[in-house]
Tab-separated table of C-alpha atoms and ligand atoms in Angstrom:
chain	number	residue	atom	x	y	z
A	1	UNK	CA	30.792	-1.877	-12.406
A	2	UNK	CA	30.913	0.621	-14.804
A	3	UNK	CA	32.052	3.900	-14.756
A	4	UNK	CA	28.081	5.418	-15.026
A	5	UNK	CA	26.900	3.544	-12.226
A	6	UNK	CA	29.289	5.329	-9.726
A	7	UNK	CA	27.654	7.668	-7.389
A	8	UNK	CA	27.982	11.269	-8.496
A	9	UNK	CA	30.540	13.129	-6.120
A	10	UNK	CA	27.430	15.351	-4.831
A	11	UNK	CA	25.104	13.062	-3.511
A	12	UNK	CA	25.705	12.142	-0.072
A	13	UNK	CA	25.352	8.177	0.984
A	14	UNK	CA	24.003	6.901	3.597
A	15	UNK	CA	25.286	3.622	4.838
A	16	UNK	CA	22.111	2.134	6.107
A	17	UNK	CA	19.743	-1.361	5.235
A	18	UNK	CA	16.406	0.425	5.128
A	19	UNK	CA	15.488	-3.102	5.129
A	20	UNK	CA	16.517	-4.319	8.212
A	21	UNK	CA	14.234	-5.373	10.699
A	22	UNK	CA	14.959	-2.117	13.051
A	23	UNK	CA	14.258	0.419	10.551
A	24	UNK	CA	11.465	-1.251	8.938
A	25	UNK	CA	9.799	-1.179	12.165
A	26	UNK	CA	10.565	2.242	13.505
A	27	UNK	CA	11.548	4.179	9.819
A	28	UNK	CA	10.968	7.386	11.472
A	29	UNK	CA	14.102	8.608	12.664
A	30	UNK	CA	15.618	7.294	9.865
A	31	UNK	CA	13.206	8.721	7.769
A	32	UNK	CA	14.721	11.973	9.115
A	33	UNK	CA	18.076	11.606	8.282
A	34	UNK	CA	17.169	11.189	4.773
A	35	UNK	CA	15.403	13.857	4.251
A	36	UNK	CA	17.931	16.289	5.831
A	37	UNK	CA	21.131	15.245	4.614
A	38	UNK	CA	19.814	15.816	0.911
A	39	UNK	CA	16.941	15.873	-1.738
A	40	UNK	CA	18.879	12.424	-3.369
A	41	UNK	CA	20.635	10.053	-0.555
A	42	UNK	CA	22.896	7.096	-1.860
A	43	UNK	CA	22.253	3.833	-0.554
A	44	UNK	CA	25.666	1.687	-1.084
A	45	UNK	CA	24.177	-1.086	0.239
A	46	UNK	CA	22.356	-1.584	-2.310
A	47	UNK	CA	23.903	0.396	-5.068
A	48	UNK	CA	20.374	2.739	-4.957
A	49	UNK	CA	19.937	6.136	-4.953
A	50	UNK	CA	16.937	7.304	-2.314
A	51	UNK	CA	14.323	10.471	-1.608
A	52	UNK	CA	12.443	11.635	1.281
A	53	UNK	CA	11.179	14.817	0.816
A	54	UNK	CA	7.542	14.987	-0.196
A	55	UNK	CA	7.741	18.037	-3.331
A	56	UNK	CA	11.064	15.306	-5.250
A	57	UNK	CA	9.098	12.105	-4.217
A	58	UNK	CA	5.788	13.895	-5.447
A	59	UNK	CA	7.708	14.876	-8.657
A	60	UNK	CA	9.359	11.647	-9.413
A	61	UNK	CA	6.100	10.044	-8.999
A	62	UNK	CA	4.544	12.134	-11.078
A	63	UNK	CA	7.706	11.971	-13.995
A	64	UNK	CA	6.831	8.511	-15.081
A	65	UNK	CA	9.338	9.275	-18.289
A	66	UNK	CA	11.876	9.931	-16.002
A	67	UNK	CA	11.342	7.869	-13.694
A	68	UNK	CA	9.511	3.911	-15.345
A	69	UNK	CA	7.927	1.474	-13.860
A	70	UNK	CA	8.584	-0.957	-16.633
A	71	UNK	CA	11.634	-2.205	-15.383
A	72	UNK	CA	9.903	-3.061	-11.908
A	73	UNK	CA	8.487	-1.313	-9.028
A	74	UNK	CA	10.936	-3.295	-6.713
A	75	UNK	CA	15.003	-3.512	-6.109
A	76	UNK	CA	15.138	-6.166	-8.807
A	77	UNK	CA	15.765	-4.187	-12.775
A	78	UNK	CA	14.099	-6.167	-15.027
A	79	UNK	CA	16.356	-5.449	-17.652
A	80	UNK	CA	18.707	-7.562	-15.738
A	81	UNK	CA	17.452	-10.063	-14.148
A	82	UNK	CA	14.472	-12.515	-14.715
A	83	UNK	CA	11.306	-11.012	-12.650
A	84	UNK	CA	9.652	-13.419	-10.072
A	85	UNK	CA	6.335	-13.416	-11.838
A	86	UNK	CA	5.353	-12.062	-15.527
A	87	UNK	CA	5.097	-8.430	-14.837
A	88	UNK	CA	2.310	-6.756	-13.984
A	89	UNK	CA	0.317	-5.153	-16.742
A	90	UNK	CA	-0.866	-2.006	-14.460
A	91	UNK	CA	1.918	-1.460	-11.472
A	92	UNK	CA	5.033	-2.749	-14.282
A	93	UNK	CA	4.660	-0.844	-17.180
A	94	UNK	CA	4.393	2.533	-18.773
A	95	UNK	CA	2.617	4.683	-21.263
A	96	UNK	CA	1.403	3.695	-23.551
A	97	UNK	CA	0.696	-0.192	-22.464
A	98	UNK	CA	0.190	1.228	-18.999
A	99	UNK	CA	-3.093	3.268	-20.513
A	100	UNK	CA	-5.355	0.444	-21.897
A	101	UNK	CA	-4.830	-1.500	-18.917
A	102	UNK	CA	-5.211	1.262	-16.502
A	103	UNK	CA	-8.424	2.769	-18.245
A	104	UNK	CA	-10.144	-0.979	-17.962
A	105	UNK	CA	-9.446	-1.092	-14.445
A	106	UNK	CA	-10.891	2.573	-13.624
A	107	UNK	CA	-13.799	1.459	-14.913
A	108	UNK	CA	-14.247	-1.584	-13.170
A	109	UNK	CA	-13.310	-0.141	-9.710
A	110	UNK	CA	-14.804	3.256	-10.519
A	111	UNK	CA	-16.772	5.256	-7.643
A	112	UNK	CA	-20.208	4.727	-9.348
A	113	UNK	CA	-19.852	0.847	-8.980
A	114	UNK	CA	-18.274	0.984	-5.558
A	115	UNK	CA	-20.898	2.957	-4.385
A	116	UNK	CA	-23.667	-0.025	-5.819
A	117	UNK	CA	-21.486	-2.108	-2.618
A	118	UNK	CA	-21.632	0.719	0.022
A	119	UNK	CA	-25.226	-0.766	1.848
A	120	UNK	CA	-23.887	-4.601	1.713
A	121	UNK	CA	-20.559	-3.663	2.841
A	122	UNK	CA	-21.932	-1.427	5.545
A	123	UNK	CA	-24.558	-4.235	7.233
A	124	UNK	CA	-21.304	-6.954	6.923
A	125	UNK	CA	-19.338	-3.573	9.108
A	126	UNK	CA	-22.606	-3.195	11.681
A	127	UNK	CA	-22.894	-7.017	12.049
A	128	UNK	CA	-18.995	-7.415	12.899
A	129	UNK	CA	-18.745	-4.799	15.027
A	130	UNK	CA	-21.622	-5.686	16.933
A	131	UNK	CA	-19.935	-9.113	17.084
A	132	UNK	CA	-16.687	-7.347	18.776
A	133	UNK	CA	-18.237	-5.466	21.090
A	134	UNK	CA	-20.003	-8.530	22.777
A	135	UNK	CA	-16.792	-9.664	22.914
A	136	UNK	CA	-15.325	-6.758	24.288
A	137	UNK	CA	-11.471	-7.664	24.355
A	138	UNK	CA	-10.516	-8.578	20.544
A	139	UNK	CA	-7.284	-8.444	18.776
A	140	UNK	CA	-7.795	-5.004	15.993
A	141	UNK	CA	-5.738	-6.671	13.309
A	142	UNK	CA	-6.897	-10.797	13.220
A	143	UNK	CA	-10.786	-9.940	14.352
A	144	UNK	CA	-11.141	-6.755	12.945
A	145	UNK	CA	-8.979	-5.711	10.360
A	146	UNK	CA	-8.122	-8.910	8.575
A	147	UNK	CA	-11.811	-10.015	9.117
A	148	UNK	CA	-14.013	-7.381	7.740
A	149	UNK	CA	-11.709	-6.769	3.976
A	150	UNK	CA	-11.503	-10.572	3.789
A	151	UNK	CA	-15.089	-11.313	3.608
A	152	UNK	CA	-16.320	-8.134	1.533
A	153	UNK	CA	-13.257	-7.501	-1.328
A	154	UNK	CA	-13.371	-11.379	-2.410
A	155	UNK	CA	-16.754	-11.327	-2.322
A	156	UNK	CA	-16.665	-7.761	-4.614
A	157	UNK	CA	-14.186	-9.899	-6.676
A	158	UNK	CA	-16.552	-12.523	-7.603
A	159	UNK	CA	-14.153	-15.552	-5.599
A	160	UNK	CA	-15.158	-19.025	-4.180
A	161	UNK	CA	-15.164	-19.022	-0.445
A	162	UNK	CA	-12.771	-22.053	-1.193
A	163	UNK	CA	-8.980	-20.673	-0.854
A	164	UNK	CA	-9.162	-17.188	0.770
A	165	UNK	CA	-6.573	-18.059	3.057
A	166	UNK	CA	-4.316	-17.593	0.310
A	167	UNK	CA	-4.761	-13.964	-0.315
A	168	UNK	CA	-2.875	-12.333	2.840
A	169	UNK	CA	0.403	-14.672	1.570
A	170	UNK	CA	0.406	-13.892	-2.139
A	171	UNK	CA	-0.069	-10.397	-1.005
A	172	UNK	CA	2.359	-10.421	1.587
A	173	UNK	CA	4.705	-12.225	-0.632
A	174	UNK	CA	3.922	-10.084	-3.516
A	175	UNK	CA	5.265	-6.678	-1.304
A	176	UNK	CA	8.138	-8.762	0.409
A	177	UNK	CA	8.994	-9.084	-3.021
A	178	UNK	CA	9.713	-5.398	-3.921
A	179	UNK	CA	12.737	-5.278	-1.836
A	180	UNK	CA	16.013	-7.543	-1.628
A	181	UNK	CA	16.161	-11.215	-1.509
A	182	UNK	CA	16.397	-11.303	2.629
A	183	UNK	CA	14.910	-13.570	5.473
A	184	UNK	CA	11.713	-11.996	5.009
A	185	UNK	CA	11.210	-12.659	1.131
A	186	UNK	CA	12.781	-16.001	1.723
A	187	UNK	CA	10.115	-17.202	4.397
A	188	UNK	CA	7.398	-15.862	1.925
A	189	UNK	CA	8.791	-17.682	-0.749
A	190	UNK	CA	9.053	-21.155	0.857
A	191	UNK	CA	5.625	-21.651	1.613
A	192	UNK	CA	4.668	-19.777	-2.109
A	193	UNK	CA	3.721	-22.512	-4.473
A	194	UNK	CA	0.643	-23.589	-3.698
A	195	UNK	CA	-0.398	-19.900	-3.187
A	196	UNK	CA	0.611	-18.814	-6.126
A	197	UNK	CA	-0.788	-21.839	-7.698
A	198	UNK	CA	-4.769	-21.158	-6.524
A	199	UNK	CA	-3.887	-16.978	-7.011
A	200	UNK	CA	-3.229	-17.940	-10.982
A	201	UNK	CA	-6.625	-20.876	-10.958
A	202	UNK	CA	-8.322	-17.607	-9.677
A	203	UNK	CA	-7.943	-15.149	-12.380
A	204	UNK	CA	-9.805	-17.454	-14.905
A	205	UNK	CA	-12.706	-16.790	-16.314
A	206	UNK	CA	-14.723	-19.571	-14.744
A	207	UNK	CA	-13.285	-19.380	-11.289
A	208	UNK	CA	-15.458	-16.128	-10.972
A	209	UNK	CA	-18.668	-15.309	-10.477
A	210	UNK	CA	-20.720	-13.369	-13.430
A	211	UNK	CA	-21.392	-10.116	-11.244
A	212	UNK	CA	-17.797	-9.111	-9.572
A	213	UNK	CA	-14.871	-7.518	-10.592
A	214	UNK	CA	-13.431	-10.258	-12.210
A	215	UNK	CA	-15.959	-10.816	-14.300
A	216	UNK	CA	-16.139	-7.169	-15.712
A	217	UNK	CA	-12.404	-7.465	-16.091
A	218	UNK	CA	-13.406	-10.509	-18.614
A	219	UNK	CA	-16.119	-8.717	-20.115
A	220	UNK	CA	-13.759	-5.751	-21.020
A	221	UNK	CA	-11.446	-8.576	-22.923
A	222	UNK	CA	-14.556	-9.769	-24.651
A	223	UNK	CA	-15.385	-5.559	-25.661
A	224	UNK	CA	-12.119	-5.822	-27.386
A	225	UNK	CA	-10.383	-3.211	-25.009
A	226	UNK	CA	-7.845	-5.429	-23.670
A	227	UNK	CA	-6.942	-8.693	-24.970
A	228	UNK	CA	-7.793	-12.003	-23.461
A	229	UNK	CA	-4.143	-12.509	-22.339
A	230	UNK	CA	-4.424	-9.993	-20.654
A	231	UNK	CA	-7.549	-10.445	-18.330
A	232	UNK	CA	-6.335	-12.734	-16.032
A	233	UNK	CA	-3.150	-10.452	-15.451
A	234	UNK	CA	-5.750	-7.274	-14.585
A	235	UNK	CA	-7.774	-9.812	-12.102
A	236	UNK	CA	-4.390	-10.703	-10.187
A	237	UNK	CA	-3.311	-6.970	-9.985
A	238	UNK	CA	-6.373	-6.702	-7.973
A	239	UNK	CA	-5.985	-9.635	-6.048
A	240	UNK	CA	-2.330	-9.080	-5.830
A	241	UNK	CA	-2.620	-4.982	-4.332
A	242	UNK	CA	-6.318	-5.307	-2.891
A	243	UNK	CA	-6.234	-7.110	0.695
A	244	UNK	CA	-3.085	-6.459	2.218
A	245	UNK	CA	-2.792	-2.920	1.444
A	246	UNK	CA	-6.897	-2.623	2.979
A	247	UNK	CA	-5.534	-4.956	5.763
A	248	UNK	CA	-3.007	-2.646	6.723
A	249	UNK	CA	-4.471	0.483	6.295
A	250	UNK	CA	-7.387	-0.169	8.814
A	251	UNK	CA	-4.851	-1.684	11.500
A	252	UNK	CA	-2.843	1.246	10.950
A	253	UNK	CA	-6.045	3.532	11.239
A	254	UNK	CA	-7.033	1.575	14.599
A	255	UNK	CA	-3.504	1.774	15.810
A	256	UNK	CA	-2.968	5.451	15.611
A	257	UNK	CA	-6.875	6.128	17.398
A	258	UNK	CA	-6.100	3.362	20.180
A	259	UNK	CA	-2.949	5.301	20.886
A	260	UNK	CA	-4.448	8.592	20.521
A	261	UNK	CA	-7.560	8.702	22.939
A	262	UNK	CA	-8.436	12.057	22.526
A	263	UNK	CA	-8.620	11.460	18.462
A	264	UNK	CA	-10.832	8.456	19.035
A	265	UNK	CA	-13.255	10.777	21.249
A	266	UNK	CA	-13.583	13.537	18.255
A	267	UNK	CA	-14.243	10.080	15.876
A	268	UNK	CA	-16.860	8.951	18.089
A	269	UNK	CA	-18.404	12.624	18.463
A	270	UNK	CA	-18.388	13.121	14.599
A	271	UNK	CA	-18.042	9.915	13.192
A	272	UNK	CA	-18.751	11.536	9.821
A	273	UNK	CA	-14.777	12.857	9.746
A	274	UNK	CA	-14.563	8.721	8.916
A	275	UNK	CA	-13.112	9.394	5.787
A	276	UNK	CA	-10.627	12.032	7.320
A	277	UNK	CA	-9.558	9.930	9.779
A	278	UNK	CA	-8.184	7.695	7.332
A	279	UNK	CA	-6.361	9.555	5.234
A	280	UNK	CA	-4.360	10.990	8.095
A	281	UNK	CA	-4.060	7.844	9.309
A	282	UNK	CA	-2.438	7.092	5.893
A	283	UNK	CA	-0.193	9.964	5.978
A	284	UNK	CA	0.682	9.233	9.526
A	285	UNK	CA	1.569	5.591	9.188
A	286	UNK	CA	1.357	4.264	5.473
A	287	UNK	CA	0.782	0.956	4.794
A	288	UNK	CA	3.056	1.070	1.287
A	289	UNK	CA	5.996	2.799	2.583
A	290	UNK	CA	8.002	2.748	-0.762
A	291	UNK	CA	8.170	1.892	-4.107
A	292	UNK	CA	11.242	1.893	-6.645
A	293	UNK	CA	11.688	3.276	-9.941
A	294	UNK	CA	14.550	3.475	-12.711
A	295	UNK	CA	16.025	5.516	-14.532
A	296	UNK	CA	16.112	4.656	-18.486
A	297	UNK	CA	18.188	8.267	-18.673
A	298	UNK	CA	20.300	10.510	-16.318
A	299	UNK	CA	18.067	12.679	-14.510
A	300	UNK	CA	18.291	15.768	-11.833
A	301	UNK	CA	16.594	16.173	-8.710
A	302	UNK	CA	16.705	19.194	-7.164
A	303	UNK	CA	20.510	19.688	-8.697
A	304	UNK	CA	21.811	15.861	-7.932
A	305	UNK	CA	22.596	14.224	-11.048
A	306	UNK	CA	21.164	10.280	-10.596
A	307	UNK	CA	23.078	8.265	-13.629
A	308	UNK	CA	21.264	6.306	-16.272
A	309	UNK	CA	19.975	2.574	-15.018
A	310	UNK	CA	19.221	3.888	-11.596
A	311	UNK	CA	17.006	2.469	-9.166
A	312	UNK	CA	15.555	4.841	-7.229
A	313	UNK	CA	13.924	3.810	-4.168
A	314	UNK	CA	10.970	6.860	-2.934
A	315	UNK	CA	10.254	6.633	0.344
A	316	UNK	CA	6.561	7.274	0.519
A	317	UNK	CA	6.199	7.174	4.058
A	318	UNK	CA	9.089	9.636	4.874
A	319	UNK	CA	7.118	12.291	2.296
A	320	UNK	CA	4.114	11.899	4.176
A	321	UNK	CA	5.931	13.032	7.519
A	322	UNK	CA	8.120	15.943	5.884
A	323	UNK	CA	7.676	18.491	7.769
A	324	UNK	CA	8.469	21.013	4.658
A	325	UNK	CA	5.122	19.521	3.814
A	326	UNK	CA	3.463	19.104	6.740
A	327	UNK	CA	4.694	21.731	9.103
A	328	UNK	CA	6.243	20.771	12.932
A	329	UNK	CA	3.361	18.578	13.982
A	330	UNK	CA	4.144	16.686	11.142
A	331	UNK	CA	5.041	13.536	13.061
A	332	UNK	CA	1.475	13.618	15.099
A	333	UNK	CA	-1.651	11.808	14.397
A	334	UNK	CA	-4.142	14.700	14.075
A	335	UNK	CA	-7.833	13.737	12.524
A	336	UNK	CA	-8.462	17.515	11.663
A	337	UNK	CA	-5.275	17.979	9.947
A	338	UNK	CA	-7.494	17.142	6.485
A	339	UNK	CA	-4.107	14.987	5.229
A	340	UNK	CA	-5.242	14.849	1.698
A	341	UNK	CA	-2.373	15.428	-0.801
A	342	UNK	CA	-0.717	12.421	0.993
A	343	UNK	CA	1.456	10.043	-1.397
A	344	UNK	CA	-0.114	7.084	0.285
A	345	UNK	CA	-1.752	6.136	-2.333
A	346	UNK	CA	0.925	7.371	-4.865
A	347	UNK	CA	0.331	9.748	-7.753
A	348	UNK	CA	0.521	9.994	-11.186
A	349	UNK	CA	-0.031	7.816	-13.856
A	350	UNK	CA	0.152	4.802	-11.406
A	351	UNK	CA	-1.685	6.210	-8.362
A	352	UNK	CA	-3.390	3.065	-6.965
A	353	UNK	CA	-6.817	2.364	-9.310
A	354	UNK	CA	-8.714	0.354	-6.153
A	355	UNK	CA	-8.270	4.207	-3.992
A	356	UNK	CA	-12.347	3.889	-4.499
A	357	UNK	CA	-12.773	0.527	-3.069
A	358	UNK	CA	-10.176	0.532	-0.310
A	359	UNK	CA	-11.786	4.624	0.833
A	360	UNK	CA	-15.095	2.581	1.024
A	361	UNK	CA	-14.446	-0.080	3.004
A	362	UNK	CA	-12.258	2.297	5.745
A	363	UNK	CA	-14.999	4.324	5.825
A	364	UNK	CA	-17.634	2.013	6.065
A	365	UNK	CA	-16.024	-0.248	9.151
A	366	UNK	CA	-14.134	3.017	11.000
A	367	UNK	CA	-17.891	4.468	10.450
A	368	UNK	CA	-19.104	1.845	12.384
A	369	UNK	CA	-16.846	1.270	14.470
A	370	UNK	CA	-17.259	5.727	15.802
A	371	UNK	CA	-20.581	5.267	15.996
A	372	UNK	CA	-20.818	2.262	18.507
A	373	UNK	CA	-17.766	2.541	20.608
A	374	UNK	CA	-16.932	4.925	22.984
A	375	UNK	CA	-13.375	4.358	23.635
A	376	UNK	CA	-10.963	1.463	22.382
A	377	UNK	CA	-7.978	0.973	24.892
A	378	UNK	CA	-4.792	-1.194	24.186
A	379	UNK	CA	-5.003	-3.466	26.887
A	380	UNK	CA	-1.194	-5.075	25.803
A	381	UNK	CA	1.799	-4.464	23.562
A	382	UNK	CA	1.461	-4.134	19.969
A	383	UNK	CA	3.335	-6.451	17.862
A	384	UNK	CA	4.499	-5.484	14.813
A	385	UNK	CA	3.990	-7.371	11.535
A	386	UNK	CA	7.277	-7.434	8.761
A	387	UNK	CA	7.436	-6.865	5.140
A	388	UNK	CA	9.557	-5.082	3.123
A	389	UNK	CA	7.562	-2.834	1.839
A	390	UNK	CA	4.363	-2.697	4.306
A	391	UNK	CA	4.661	-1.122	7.756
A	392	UNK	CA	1.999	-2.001	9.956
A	393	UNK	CA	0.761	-4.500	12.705
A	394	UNK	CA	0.555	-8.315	13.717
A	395	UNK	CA	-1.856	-7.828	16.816
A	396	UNK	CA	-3.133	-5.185	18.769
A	397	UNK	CA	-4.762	-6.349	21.466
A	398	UNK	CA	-7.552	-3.597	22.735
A	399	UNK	CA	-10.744	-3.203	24.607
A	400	UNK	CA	-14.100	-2.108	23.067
A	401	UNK	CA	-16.029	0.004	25.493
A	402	UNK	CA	-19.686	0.653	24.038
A	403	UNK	CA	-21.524	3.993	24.256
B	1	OVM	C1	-0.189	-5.338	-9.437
B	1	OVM	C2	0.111	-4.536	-8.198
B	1	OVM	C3	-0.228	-3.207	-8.129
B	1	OVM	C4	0.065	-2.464	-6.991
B	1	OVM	C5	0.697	-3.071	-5.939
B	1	OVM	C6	1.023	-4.375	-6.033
B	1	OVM	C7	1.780	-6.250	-4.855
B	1	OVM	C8	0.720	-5.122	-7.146
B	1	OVM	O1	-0.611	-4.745	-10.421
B	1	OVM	O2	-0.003	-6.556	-9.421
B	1	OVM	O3	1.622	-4.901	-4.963
């Protein structure tokens, strides 16, 4: 090690795996720590400097000289070591590359054409929920929240009906593989190949249907404004960041109303505060709870100097929960707490281009899902799902009671 990559005498460390199975599933207390003990923590186990605070995660979000995304999003500098898959064109790279490709994909997933899928997405939410409720006991996350984003995304996307079951892998292989090379990336690596084999047959051209996403993405490589290389790369971002993260963030939503009655009963009374609802729900328990960056120069935080070739590892979650931010109820679930200005969704540069498409589709089931159902009761234990970089939910078993 050289002499650069020491820590700098200031910054406190903090001798902790933040991805070990205990904090990954209950972050919060360790969450705390970070944040108090200083603006920039030192993590020797992995030779990574850390932030908690929402204003220096904001900020180094926002800093994308400061602070790339060329060198990877994850633990792993790709200045160093060979990444797992050619890098993405959108999430691993910076201005100017970053623009083309991010300017495409805004226009593909832009509000106007989401909102030409609202109605079809919305009778696919009425018919499923109807569907639950004659059920009335169902499990939230594999009848309802894994259901409803797997039949309307792929279907946005243009996909074959043939090989779905290989999204939820690649994307929970694709966030496993942000962090280190532990148990959990191993498991989602040894079952990878074929996977990753139908994920790359997707992104061509003929594997899609002439009206989705993909096929814009194509017809944007065809305008000249990216180059054919680079289409199928911009269809497998989507497919890479677009069902998981959706997955998540409606089990997440449905978590934090079963556990919070007296939330559920001001959804069902206004089921308009959908949207709300959501993005609390993000800031309460966010599906993405970090993302890395490095440092191509030494930079300072908030007086900490972090040397040159640092990765930086910004705890999204932890910012969403600062209670600098926030205020003392910071760690409640509160539907009128209007939560907007979360970093769920990130910020900057790189702030996630589907936010349209995944609002929609939260919306449109937790919509339906108010307006038909008077209370939802966990009837047993939770059971929490693992990734390195998603926090959320395997099964949670609950009751439907109808109005
Ligand atoms: C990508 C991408 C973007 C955001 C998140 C992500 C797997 C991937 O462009 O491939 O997670």
């Amino acid at each position: 090690m050289t002499i650069e990559q020491e820590p700098t005498v200031d910054i406190p460390t903090l001798d902790v795996d933040p991805f070990s199975a205990e904090i990954l599933t209950q972050p919060y207390d360790f969450h705390e720590q970070l944040r108090e003990i200083g603006p920039v923590v030192h993590l020797p186990r992995y030779g990574v400097y850390a932030m908690g605070r929402y204003d220096d995660v904001h900020s180094s979000l926002v800093n994308w000289e400061s602070f790339v995304s060329s060198r990877g999003a994850g633990l792993s500098d790709f200045k160093r070591e060979k990444p797992w898959r050619a890098p993405s064109l959108l999430l691993e790279s910076d201005p100017p590359i970053h623009t083309a490709a991010r300017t495409v994909m805004s226009g593909v997933v832009s509000v106007r054409t989401v909102r030409q899928l609202r109605a079809g997405f919305e009778s696919e939410a009425d018919a499923l929920v109807d569907s639950l409720i004659e059920r009335g006991t169902i499990d939230a996350v594999t009848d309802l929240a894994e259901v409803f984003p797997l039949k309307v995304f792929p279907d946005a996307m243009g996909l074959p009906a043939e090989g779905r079951e290989n999204l939820l892998p690649y994307g929970a292989l694709a966030f496993n593989a942000f962090g280190p090379h532990n148990a959990l990336l191993e498991a989602a690596l040894a079952s990878a190949a074929p996977v990753q084999e139908w994920i790359l047959a997707s992104c061509q051209r003929d594997a899609l249907s002439s009206d989705g996403f993909g096929a814009q993405i194509w017809a944007a490589a065809d305008r000249g404004e990216i180059t054919i290389e680079q289409a199928p790369l911009l269809v497998r971002s989507l497919l890479s960041a677009g069902v998981d993260t959706t997955v998540y963030g409606i089990a997440n939503s449905l978590f934090a109303l079963a556990t919070n009655p007296a939330q559920w009963t001001a959804l069902h009374d206004n089921p308009a505060g959908a949207k709300f609802a959501f993005d609390e729900a993000l800031r309460f328990e966010s599906p993405v709870q970090t993302f890395f960056r490095t440092t191509p120069k030494p930079v300072n935080v908030a007086g900490s100097s972090i040397p040159e070739d640092s990765k930086v590892l910004l705890f999204l979650g932890a910012a969403n929960r600062d209670p600098r931010k926030w205020g003392p109820t910071a760690d409640q679930f509160d539907i009128a707490r209007r939560g907007g200005g979360h970093v769920a969704f990130g910020m900057g540069v790189h702030q996630c281009v589907g936010q349209p498409i995944a609002r929609m589709e939260a919306e449109v089931i937790l919509t339906a899902l108010a307006r038909k159902v008077r209370r939802i009761e966990l009837v047993s234990e939770p059971r929490a799902k693992l990734n390195n970089t998603l926090k959320g939910w395997a099964s949670i078993p609950v009751a439907l009671v109808p109005r």
